[in-house]
Coordinates of N, CA, C and O in Angstrom, one line a residue:
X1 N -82.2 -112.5 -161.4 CA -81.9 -111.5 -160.4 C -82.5 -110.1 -160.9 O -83.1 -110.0 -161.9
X2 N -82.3 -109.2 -160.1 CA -83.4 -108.2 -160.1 C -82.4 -106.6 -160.4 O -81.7 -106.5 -159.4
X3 N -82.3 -105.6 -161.2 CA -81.5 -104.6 -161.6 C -81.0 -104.4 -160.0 O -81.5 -104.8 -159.0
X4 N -80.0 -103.6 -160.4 CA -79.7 -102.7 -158.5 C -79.9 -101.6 -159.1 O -79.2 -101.1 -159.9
X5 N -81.2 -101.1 -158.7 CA -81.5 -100.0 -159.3 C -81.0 -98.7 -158.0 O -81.7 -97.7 -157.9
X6 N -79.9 -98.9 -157.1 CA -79.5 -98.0 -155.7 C -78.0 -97.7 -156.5 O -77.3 -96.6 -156.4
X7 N -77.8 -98.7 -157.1 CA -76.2 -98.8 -157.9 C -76.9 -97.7 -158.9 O -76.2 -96.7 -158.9
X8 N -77.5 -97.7 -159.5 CA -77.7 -97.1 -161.0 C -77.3 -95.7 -160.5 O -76.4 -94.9 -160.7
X9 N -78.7 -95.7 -159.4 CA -78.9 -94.4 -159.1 C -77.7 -93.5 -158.8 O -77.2 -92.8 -159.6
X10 N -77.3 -93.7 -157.6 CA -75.7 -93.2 -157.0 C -74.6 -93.1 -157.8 O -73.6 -92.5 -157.4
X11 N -75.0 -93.8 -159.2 CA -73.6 -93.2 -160.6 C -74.4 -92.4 -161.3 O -73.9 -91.5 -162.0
X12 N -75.8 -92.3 -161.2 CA -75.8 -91.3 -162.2 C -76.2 -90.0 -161.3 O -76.5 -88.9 -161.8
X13 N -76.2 -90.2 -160.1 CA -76.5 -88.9 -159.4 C -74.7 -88.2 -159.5 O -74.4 -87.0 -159.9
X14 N -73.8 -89.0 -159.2 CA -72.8 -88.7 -159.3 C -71.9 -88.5 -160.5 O -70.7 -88.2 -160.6
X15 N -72.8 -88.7 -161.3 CA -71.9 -89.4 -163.1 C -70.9 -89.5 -163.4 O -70.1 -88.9 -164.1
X16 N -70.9 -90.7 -162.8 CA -69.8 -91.5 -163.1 C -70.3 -92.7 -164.3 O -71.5 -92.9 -164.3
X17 N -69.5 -93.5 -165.2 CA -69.9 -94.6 -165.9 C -69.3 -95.5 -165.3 O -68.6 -95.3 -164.3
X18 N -69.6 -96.7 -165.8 CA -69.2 -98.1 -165.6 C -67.8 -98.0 -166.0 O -67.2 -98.7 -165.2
X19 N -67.3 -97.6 -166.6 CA -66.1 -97.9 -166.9 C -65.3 -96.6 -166.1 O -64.3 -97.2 -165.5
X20 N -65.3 -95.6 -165.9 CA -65.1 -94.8 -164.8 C -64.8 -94.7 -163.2 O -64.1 -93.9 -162.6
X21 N -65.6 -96.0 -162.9 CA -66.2 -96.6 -161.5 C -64.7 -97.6 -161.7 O -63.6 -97.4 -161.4
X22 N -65.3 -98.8 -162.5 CA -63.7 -99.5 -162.5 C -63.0 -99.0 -162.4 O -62.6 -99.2 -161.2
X23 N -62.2 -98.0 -163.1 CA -60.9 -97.4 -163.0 C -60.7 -96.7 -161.7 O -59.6 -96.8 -161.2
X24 N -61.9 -96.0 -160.8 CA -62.0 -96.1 -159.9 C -61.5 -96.8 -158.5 O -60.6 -96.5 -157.7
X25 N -62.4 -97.8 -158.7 CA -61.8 -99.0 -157.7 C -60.8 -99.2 -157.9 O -60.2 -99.4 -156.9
X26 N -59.6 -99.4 -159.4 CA -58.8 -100.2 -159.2 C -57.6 -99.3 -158.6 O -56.5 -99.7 -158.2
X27 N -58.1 -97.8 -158.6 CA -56.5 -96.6 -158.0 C -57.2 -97.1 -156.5 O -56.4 -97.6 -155.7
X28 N -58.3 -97.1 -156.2 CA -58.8 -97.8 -154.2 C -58.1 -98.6 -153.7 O -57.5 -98.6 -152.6
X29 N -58.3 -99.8 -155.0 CA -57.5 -100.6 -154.1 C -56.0 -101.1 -154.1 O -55.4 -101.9 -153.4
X30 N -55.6 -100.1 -155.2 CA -54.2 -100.0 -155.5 C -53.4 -99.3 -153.9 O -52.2 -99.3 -153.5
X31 N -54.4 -98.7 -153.4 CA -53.8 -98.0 -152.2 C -54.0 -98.3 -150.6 O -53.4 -98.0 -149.6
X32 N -55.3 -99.1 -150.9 CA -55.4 -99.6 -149.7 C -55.1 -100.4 -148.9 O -55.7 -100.6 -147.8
X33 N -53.9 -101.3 -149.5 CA -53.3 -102.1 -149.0 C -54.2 -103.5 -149.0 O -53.9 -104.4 -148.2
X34 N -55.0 -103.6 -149.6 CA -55.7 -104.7 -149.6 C -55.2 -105.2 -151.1 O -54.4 -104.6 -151.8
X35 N -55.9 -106.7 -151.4 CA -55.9 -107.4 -152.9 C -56.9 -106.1 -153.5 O -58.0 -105.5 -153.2
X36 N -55.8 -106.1 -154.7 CA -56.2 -105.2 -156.1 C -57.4 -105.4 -156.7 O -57.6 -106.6 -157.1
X37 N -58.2 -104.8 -157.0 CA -59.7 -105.1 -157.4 C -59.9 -104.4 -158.8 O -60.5 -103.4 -159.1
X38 N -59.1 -105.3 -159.5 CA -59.4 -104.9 -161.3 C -60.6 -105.7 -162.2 O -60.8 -106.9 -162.5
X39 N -61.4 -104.3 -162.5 CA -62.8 -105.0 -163.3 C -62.9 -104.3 -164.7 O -62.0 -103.5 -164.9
X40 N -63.8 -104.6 -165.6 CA -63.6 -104.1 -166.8 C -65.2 -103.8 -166.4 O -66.0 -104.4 -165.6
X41 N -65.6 -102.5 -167.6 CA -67.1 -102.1 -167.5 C -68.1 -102.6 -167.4 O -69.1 -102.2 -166.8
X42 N -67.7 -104.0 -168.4 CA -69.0 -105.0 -168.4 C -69.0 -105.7 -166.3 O -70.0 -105.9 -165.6
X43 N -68.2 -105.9 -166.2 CA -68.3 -106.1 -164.7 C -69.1 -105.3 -163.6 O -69.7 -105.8 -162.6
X44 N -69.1 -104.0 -163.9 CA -70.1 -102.5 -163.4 C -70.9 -103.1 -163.5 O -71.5 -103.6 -162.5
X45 N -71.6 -103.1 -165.6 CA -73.0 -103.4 -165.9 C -73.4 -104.1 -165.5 O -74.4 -103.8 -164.8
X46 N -73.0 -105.5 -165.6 CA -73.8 -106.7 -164.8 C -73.7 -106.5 -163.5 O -74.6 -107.3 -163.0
X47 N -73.1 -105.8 -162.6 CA -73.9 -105.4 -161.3 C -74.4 -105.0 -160.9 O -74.7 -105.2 -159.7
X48 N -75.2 -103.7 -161.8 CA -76.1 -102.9 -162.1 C -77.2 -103.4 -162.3 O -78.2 -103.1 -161.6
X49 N -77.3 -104.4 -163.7 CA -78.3 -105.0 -164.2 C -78.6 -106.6 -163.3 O -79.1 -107.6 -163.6
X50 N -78.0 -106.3 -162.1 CA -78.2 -107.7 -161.4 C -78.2 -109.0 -161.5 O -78.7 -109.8 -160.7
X51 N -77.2 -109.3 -163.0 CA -76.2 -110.5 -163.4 C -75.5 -110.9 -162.4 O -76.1 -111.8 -161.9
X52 N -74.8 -110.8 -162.0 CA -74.0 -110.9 -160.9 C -73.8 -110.2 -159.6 O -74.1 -109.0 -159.6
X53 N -73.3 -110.7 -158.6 CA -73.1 -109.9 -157.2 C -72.4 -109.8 -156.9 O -72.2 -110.8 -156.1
X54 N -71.2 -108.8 -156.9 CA -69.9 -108.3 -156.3 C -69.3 -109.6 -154.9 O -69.9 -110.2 -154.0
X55 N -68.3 -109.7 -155.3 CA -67.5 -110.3 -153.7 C -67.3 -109.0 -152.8 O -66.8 -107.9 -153.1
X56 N -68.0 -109.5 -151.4 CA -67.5 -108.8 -150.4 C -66.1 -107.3 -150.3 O -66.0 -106.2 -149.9
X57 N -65.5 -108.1 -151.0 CA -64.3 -106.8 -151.0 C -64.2 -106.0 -152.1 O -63.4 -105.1 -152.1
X58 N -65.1 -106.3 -153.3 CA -65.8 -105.2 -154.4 C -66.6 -104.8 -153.9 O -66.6 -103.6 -154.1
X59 N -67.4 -105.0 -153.2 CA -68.7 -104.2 -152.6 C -67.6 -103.2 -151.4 O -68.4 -102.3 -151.2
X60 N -66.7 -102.9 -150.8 CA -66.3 -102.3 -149.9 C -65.8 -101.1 -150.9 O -66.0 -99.9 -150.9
X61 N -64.8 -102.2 -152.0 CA -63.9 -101.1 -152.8 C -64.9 -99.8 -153.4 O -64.6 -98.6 -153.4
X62 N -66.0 -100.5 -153.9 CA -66.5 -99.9 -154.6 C -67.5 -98.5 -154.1 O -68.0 -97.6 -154.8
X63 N -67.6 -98.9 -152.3 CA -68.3 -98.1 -151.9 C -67.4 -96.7 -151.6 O -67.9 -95.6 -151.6
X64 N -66.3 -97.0 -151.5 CA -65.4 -96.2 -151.0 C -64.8 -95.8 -152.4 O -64.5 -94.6 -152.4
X65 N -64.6 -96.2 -153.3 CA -64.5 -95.2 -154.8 C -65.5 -94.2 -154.9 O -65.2 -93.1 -155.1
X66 N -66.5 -94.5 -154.9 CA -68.2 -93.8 -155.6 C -68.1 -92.6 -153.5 O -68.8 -91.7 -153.2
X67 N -67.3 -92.9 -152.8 CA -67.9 -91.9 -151.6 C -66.4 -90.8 -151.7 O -66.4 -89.7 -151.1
X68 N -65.8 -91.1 -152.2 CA -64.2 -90.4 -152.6 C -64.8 -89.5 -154.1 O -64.7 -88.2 -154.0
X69 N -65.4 -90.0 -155.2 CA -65.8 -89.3 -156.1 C -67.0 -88.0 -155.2 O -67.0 -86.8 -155.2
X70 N -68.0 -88.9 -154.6 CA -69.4 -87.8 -153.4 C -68.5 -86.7 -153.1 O -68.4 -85.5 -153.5
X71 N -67.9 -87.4 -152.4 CA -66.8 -86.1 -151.5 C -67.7 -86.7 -150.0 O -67.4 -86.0 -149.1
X72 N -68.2 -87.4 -149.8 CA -68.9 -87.9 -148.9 C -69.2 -89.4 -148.4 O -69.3 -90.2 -149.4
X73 N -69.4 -89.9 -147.2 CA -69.4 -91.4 -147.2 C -70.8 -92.0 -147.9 O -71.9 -91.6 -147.7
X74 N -70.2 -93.3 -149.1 CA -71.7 -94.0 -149.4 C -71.1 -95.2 -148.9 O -70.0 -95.7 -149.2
X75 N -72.0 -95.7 -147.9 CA -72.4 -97.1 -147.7 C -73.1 -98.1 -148.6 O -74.0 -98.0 -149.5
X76 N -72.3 -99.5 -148.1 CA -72.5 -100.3 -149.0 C -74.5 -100.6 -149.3 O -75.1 -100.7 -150.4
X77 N -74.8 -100.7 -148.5 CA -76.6 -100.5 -148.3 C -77.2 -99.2 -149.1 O -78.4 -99.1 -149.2
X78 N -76.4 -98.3 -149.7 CA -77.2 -97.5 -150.0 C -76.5 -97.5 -151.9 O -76.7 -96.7 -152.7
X79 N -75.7 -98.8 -152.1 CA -75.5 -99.2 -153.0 C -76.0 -100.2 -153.6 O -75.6 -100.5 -154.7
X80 N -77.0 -101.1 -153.0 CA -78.3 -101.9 -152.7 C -77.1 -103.5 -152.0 O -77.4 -104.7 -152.1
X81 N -76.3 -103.1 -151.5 CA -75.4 -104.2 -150.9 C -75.4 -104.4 -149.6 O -75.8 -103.4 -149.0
X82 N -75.0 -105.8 -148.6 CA -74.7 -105.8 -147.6 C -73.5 -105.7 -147.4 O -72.6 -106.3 -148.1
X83 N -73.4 -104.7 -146.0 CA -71.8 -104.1 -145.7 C -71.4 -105.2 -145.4 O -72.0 -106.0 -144.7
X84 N -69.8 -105.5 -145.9 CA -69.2 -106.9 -145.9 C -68.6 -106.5 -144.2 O -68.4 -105.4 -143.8
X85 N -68.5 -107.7 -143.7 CA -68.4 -107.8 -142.4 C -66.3 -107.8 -141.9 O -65.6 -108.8 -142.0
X86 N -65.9 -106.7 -141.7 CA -65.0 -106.7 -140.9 C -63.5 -106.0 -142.7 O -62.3 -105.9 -142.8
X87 N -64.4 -105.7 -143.6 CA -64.0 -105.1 -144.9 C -63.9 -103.8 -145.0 O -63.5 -103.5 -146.1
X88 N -64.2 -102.7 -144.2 CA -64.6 -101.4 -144.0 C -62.9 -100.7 -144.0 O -62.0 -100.7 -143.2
X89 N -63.2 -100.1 -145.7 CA -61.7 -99.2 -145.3 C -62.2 -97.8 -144.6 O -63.2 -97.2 -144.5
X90 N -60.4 -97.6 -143.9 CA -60.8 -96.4 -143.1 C -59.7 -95.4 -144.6 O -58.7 -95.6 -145.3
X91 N -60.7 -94.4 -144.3 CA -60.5 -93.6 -145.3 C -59.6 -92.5 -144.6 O -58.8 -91.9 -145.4
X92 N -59.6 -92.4 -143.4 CA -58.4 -91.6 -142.6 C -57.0 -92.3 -143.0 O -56.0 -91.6 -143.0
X93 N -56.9 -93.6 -143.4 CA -55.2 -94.2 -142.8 C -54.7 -93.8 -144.0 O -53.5 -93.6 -143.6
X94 N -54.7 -93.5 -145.1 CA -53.5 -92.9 -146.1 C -53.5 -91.6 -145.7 O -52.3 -91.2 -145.8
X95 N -54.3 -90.8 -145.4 CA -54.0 -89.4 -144.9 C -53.1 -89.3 -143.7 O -52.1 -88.5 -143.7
X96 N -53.5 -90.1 -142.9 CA -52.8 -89.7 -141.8 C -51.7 -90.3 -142.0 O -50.9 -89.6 -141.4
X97 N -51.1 -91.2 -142.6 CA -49.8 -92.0 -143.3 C -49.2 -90.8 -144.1 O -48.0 -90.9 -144.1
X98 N -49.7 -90.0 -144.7 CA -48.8 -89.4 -145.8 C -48.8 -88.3 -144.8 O -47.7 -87.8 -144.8
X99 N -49.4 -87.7 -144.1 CA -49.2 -86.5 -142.6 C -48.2 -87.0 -142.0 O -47.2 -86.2 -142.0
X100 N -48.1 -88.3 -141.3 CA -46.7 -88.6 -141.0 C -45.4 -88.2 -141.6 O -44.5 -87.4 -141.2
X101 N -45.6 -89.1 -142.7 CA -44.1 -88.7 -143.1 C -43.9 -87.1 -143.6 O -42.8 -86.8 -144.0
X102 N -44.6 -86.5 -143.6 CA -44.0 -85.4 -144.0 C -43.6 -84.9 -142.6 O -42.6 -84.2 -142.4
X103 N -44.4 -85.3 -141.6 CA -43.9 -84.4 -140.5 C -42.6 -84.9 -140.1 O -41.9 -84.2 -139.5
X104 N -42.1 -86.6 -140.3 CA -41.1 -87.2 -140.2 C -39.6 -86.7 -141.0 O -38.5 -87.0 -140.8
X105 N -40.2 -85.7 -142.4 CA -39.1 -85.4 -143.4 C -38.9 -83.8 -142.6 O -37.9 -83.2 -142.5
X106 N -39.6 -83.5 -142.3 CA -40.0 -81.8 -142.0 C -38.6 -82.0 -140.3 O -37.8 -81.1 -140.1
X107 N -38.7 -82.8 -139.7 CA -38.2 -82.9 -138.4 C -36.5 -83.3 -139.0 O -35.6 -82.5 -139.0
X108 N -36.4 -84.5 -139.6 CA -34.9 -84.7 -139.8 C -34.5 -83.8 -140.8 O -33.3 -83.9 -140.8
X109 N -35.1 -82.8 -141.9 CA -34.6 -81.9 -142.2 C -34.4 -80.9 -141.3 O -33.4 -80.2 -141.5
X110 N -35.3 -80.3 -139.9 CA -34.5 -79.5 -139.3 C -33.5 -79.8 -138.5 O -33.0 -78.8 -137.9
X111 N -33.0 -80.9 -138.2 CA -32.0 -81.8 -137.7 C -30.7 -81.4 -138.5 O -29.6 -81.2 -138.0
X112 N -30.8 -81.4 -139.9 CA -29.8 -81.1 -140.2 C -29.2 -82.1 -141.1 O -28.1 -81.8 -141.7
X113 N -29.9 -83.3 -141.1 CA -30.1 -84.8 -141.8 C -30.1 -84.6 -143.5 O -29.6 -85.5 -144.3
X114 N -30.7 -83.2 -144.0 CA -31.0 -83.2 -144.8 C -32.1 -82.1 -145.3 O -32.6 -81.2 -144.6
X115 N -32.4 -82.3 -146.7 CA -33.5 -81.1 -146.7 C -34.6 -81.8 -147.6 O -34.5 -82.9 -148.2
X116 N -35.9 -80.7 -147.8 CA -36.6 -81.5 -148.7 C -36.7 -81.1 -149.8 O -36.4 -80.0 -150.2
X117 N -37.5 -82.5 -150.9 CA -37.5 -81.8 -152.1 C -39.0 -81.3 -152.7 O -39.9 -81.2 -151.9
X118 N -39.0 -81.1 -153.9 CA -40.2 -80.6 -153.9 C -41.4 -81.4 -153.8 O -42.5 -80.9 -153.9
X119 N -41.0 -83.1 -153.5 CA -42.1 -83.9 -152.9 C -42.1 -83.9 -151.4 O -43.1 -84.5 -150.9
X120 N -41.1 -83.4 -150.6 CA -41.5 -83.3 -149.1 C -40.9 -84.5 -149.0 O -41.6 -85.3 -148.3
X121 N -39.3 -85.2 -149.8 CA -38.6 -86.0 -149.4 C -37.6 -85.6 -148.7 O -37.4 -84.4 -148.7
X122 N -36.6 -86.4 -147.9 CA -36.0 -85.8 -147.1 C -34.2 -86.1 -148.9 O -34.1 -86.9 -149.8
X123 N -33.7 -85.3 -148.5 CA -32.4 -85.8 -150.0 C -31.0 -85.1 -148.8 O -31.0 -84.1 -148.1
X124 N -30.0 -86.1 -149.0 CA -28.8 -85.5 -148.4 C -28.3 -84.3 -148.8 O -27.3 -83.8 -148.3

């Protein structure tokens, strides 16, 4: 197999390491409600150096780690991957999930239900 030299690039434009990137993915997919995606660095490397080829849902996790670190979207193609088909997290749904509940603690504390604490929980 042949380096992914789109992978290399995009960590070191963004500098990140291999071991970095893992820890990465594994807070991604600790939250995305998907299966947990735990790799160790040599797992990076060899996908870098073209040893091996990510499963579909490391290729998603991983694009969406490395576009959270950009501050901007990287697609799986511009990580030398094909976009896995129907794997695409949306990067809105924990935002708009944790915007809810605060607006849900913010409403039954003015109800009278309760008040918040300094996490924007609702406490009797």
């Amino acid at each position: 197999m042949t380096e992914n030299k789109r992978l290399t690039a995009v960590m070191a434009e963004l500098g990140i390491t291999d071991n970095g990137l893992a820890h990465r993915m594994f807070q991604v997919s600790k939250r995305d409600g998907g299966p947990v995606v735990s790799l160790k660095q040599a797992n990076i490397k060899r996908y870098r150096l073209g040893e091996n080829v990510p499963k579909p849902r490391t290729v998603t996790v991983m694009a969406e780690a490395l576009s959270i670190k950009a501050g901007y979207r990287i697609t799986a193609a511009q990580i030398g991957y094909a976009e896995p088909p129907g794997t695409q997290i949306n990067p809105w749904r924990r935002f708009a999930e944790q915007c809810a509940a605060q607006r849900y603690a913010e409403f039954l504390a003015s109800c009278g239900f309760g008040s918040l604490d300094h996490n924007g929980k609702v406490v009797a």
